[in-house]
Short mmCIF file of C-alpha atoms and ligand atoms in Angstrom, two decimals:
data_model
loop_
_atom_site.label_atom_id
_atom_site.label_comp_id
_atom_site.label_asym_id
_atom_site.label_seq_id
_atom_site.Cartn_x
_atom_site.Cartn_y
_atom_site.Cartn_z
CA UNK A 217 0.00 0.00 0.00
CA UNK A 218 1.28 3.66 -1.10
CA UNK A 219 0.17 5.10 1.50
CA UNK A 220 1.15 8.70 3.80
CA UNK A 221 -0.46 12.27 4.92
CA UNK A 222 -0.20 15.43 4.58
CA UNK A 223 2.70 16.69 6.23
CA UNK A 224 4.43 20.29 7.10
CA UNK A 225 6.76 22.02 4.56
CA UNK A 226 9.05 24.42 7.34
CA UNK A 227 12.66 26.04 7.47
CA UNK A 228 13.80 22.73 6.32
CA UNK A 229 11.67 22.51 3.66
CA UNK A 230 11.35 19.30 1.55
CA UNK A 231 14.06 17.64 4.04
CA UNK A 232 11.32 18.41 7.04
CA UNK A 233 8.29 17.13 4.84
CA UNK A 234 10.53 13.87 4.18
CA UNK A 235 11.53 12.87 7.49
CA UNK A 236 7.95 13.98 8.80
CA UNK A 237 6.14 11.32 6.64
CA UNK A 238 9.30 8.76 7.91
CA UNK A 239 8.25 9.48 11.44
CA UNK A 240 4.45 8.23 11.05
CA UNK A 241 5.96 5.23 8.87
CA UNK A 242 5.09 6.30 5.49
CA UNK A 243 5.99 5.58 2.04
CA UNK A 244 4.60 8.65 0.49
CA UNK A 245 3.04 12.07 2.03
CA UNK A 246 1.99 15.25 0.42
CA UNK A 247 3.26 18.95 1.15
CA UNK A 248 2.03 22.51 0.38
CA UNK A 249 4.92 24.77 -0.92
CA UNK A 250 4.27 27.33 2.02
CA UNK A 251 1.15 27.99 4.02
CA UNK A 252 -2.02 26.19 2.70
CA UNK A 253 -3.84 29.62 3.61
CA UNK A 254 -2.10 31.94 1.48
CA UNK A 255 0.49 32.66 -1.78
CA UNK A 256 3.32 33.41 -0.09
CA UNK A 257 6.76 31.17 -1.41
CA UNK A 258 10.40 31.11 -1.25
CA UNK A 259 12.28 30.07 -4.11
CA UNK A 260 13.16 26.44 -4.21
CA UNK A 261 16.40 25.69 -2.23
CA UNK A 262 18.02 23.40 -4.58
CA UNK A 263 20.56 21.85 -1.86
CA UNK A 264 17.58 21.10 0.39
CA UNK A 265 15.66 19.90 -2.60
CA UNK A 266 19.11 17.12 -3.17
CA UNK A 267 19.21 16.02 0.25
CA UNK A 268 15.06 15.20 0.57
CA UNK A 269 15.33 12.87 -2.58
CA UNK A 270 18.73 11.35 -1.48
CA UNK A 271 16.49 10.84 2.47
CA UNK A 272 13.50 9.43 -0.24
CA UNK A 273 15.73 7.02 -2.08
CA UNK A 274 17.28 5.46 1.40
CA UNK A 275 14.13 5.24 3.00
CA UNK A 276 12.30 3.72 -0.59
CA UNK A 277 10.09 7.08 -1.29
CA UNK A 278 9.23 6.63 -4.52
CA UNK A 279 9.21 10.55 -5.71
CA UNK A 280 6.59 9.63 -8.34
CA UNK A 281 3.74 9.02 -5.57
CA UNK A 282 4.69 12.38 -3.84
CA UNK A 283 2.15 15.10 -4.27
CA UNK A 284 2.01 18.83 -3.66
CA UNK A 285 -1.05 20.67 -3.13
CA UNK A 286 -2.01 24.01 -3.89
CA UNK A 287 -3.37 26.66 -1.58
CA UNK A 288 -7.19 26.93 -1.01
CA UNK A 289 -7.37 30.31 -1.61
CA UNK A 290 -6.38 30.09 -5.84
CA UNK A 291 -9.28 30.20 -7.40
CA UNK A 292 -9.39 29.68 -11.09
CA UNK A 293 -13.51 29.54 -11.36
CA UNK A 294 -13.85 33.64 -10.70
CA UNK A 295 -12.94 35.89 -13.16
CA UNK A 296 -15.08 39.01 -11.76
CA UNK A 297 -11.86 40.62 -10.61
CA UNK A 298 -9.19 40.35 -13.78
CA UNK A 299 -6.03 40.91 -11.32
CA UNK A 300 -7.04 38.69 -8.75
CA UNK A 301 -8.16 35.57 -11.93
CA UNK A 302 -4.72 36.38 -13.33
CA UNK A 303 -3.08 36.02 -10.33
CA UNK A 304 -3.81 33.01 -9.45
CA UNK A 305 -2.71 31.63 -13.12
CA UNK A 306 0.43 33.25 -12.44
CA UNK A 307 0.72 31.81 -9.33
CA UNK A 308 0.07 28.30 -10.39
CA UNK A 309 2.25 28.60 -13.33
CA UNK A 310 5.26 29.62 -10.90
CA UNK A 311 4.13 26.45 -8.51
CA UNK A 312 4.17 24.22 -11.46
CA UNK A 313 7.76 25.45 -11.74
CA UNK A 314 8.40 24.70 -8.31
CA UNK A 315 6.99 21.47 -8.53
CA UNK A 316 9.27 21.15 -11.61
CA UNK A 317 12.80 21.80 -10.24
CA UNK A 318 11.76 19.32 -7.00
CA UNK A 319 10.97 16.44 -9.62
CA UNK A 320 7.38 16.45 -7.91
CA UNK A 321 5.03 14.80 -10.52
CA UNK A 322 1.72 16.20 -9.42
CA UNK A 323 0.05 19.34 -8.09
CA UNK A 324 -3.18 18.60 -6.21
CA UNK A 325 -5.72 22.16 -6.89
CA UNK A 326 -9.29 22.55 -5.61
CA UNK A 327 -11.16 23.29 -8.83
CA UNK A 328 -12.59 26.76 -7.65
CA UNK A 329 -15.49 28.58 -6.71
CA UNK A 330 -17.59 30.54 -9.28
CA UNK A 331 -19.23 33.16 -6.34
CA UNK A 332 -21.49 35.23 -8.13
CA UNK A 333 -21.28 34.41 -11.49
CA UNK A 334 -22.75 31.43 -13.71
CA UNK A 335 -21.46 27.97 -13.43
CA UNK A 336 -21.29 27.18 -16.70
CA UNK A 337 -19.18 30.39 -17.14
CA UNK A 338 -17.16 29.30 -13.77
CA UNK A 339 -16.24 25.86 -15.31
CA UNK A 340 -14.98 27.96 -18.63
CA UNK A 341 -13.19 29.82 -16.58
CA UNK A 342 -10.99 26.65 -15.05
CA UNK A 343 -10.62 25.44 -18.12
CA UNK A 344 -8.84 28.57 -19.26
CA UNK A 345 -6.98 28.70 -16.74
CA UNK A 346 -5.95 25.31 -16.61
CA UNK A 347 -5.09 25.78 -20.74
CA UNK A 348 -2.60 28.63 -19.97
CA UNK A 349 -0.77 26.21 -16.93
CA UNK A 350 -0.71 23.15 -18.87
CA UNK A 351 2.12 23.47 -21.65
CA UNK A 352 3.07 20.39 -23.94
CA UNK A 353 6.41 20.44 -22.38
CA UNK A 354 5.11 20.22 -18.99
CA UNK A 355 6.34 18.07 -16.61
CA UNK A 356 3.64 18.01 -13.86
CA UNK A 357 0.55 16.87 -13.83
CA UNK A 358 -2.74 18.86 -12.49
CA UNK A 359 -5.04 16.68 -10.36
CA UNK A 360 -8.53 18.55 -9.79
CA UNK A 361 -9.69 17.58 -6.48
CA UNK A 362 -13.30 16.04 -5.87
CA UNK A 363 -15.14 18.75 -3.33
CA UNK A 364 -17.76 18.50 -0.91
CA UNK A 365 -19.89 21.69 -3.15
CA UNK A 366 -19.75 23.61 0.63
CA UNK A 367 -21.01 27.20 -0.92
CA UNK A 368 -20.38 27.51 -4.63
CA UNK A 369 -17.74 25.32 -4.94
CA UNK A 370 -17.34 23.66 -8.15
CA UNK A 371 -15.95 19.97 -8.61
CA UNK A 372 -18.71 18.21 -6.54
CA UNK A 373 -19.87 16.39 -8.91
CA UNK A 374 -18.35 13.45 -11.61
CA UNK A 375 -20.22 15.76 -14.15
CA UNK A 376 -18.15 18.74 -13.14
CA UNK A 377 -15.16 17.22 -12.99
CA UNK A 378 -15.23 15.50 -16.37
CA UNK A 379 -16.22 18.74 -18.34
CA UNK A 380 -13.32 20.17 -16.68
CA UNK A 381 -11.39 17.48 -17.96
CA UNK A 382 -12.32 17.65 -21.60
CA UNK A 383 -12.28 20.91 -21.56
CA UNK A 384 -8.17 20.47 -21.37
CA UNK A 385 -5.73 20.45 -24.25
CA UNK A 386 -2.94 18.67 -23.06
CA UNK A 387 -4.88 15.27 -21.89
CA UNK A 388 -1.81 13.39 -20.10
CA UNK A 389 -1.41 16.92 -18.00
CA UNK A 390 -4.34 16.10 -16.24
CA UNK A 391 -5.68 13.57 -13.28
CA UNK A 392 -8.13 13.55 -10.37
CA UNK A 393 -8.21 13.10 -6.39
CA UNK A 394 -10.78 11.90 -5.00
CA UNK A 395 -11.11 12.78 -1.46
CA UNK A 396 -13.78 10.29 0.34
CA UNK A 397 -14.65 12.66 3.15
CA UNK A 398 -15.95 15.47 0.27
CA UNK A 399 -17.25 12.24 -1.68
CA UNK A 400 -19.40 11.59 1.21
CA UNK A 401 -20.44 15.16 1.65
CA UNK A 402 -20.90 15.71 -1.85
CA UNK A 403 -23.46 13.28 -2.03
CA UNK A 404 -22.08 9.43 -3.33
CA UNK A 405 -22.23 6.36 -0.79
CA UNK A 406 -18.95 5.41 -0.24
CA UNK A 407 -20.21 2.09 1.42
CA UNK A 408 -20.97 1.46 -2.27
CA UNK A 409 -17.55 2.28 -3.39
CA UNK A 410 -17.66 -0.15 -6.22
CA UNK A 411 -20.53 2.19 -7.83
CA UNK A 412 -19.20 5.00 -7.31
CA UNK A 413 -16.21 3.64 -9.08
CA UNK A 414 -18.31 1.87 -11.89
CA UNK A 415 -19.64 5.08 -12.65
CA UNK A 416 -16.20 7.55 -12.27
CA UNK A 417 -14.56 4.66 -15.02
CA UNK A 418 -17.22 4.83 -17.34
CA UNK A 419 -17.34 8.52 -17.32
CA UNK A 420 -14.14 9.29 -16.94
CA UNK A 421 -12.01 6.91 -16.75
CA UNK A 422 -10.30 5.31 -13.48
CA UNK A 423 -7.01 5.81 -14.88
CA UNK A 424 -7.20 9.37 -14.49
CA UNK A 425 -7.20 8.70 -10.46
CA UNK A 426 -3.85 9.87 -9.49
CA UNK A 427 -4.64 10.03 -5.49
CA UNK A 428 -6.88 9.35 -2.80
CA UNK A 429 -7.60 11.54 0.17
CA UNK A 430 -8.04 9.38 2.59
CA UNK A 431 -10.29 10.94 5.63
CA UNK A 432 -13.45 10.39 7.76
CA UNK A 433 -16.22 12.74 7.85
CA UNK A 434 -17.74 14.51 10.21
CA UNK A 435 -21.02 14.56 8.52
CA UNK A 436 -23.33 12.24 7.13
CA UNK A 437 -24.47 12.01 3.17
CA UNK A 438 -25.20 14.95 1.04
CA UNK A 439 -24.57 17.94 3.74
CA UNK A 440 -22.16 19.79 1.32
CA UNK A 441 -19.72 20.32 4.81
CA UNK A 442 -16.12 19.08 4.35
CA UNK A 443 -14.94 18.28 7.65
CA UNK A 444 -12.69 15.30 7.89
CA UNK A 445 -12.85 13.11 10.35
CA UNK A 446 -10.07 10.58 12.03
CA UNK A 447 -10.21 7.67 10.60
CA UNK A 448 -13.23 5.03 11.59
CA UNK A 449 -14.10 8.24 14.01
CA UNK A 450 -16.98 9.27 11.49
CA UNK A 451 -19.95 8.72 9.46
CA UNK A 452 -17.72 6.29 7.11
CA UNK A 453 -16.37 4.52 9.50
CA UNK A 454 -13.57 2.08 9.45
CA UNK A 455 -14.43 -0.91 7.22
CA UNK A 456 -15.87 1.69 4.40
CA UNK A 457 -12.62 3.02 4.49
CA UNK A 458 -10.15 -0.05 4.16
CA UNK A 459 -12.39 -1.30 1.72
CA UNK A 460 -11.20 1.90 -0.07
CA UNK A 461 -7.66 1.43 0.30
CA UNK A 462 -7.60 -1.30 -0.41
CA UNK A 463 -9.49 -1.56 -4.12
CA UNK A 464 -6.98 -3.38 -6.27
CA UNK A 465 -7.91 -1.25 -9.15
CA UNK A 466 -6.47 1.56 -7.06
CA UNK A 467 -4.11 -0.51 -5.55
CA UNK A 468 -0.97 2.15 -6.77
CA UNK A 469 -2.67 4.86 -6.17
CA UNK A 470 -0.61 6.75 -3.47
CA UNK A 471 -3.44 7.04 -0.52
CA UNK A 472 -2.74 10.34 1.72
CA UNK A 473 -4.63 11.17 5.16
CA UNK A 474 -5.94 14.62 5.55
CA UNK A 475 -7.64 13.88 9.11
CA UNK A 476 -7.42 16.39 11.99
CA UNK A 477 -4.97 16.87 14.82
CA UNK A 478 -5.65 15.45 18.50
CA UNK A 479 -6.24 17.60 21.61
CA UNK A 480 -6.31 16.67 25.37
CA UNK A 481 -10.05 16.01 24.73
CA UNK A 482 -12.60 16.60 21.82
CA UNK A 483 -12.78 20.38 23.20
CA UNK A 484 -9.57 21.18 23.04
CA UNK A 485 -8.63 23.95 20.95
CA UNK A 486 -4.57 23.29 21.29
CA UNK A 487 -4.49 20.23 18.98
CA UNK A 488 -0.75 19.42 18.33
CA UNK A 489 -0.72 15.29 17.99
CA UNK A 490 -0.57 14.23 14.48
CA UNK A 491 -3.01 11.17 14.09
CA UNK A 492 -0.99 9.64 11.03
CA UNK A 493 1.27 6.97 12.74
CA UNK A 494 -1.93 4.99 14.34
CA UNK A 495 -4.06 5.81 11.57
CA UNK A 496 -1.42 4.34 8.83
CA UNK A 497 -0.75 1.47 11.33
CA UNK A 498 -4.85 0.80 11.41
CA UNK A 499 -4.93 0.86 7.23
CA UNK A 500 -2.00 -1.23 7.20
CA UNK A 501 -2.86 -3.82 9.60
CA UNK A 502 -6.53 -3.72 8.64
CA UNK A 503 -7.46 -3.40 12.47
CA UNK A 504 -9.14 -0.34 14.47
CA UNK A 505 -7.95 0.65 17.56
CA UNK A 506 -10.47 0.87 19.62
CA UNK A 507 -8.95 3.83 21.49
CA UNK A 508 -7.40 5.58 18.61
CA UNK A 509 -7.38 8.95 20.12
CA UNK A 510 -6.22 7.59 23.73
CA UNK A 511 -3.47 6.09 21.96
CA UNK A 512 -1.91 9.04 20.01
CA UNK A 513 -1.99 11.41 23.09
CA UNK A 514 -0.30 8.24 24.67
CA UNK A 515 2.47 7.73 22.37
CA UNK A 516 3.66 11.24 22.22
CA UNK A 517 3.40 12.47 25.42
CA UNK A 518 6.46 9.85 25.94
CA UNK A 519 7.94 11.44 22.93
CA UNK A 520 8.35 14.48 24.58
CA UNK A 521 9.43 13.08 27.27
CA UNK A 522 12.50 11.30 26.00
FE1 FE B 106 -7.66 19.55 -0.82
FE1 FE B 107 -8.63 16.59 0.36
ZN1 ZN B 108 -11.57 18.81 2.81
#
């Protein structure tokens, strides 16, 4: 199983991310280029950039599972304000070209939101954008995320995300990831996976699956909210889920958790244990621990204390 999270991206960059995803006992994880919440990027350090894929190869990364994602707040679907639309090509242009000089094969972007204008015109828009990004001679490939259609988010549906896809020149420049948590939300039964994926193939195509978010939700069927979940915490629960991971036709697919930090207790604001080791651990094993949460706070409270 390819399987990792999403991990942090900090002074160390790439190095960090790598020995991050080693720590929860990955083989694959996925990074943003910065902060998730906004634009702001250093240049790539190419020394770091050596080192992470030197710490990949010893540790049997394969570079080609790794993903980036983009930041949330790029949005290709609104073209109201001209700067702010041509900014955000701009900006993914320059994160292809970061993506490019780490050897990172694919860029992860949330499709957009059209807010206030048409969706027709909205999907147009993406596919625009997407058409000025996606050169001949590029060497990354664009996967457009499945979302859970919270607001006017675009992408919720296999009908979305296949006229984006068409729309596209360069065909081999473009993938998917689904994310089960905004599956769920969205509206399809993960429980029925095999339908859902009957019906993704013959529209699009399964081999345009790239990645898999891998998360529980919060929320049951067809809320349009998009809050993951710890895995088997949620309204998939657990045996929905490692049916998922484990689909053969999917089988190397690199599968990345997305699923929230740990607190003292469910209250707790101050939530600074990573749930990936246990929850990689449970996929892997194919058994839930019973007291997931107990068990994080557990193991790294002894952390700190050694
Ligand atoms: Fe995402
Ligand atoms: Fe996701
Ligand atoms: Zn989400």
């Amino acid at each position: 199983m390819i399987i990792g999270s999403h991990v942090s991206y900090g002074s160390k960059g790439l190095v960090g991310s790598v020995e991050e995803a080693l720590s929860y006992g990955a083989n694959t994880f996925m990074f943003y280029t910065g902060a998730p919440q906004n634009t702001i990027r250093k240049p790539i350090d190419k020394e770091q950039v050596l080192e992470a894929q030197k710490l990949m190869q010893e540790n049997k990364i394969d570079i080609n599972t790794v993903i980036c994602h983009a930041p949330y707040i790029v949005n290709l679907a609104n073209n109201l304000d001209e700067a702010k639309y041509n900014f955000s090509i701009n900006f993914l242009k320059n994160e292809v070209a970061r993506c490019e000089e780490m050897a990172i094969k694919y860029l992860v972007l949330h499709p957009g939101s059209s807010v206030g204008i048409e969706k027709k015109q909205a999907l147009d828009n993406i596919i625009f954008g997407l058409n000025q990004i996606l050169k001949r001679d590029t060497d990354v490939t664009i996967l457009l995320e499945t979302m859970a259609g919270k607001g006017t988010e675009l992408g919720r549906t296999i009908e979305e995300i296949k006229y984006l896809i068409e729309g596209v020149e360069n065909q081999d420049k473009i993938g998917v990831c689904i994310d089960t948590c905004h599956l769920n939300d969205a509206g399809y039964d993960m429980r029925d996976f095999k339908t859902f994926l009957d019906t993704f193939d013959k529209e699009i195509g399964i081999n345009k699956i790239k990645c898999v978010h891998v998360n529980d939700s919060k929320n049951s069927i067809n809320t349009h909210k998009d809050r993951h979940a710890n895995i088997g915490l949620g309204t998939l629960g657990f045996e929905t889920i490692l049916n998922i991971v484990n689909n053969e036709q999917l089988k190397d697919v690199p599968k990345i958790l997305e699923t929230p930090y740990i607190g003292e207790d469910d209250n707790d604001k101050n939530r600074i244990y990573p749930p990936y080791k246990m929850e990689i651990e449970m996929l892997k094993k194919g058994e839930f621990k019973e007291n997931l949460l107990e068990e994080i706070r557990e193991f790294y409270k002894e952390e700190t204390k050694n």
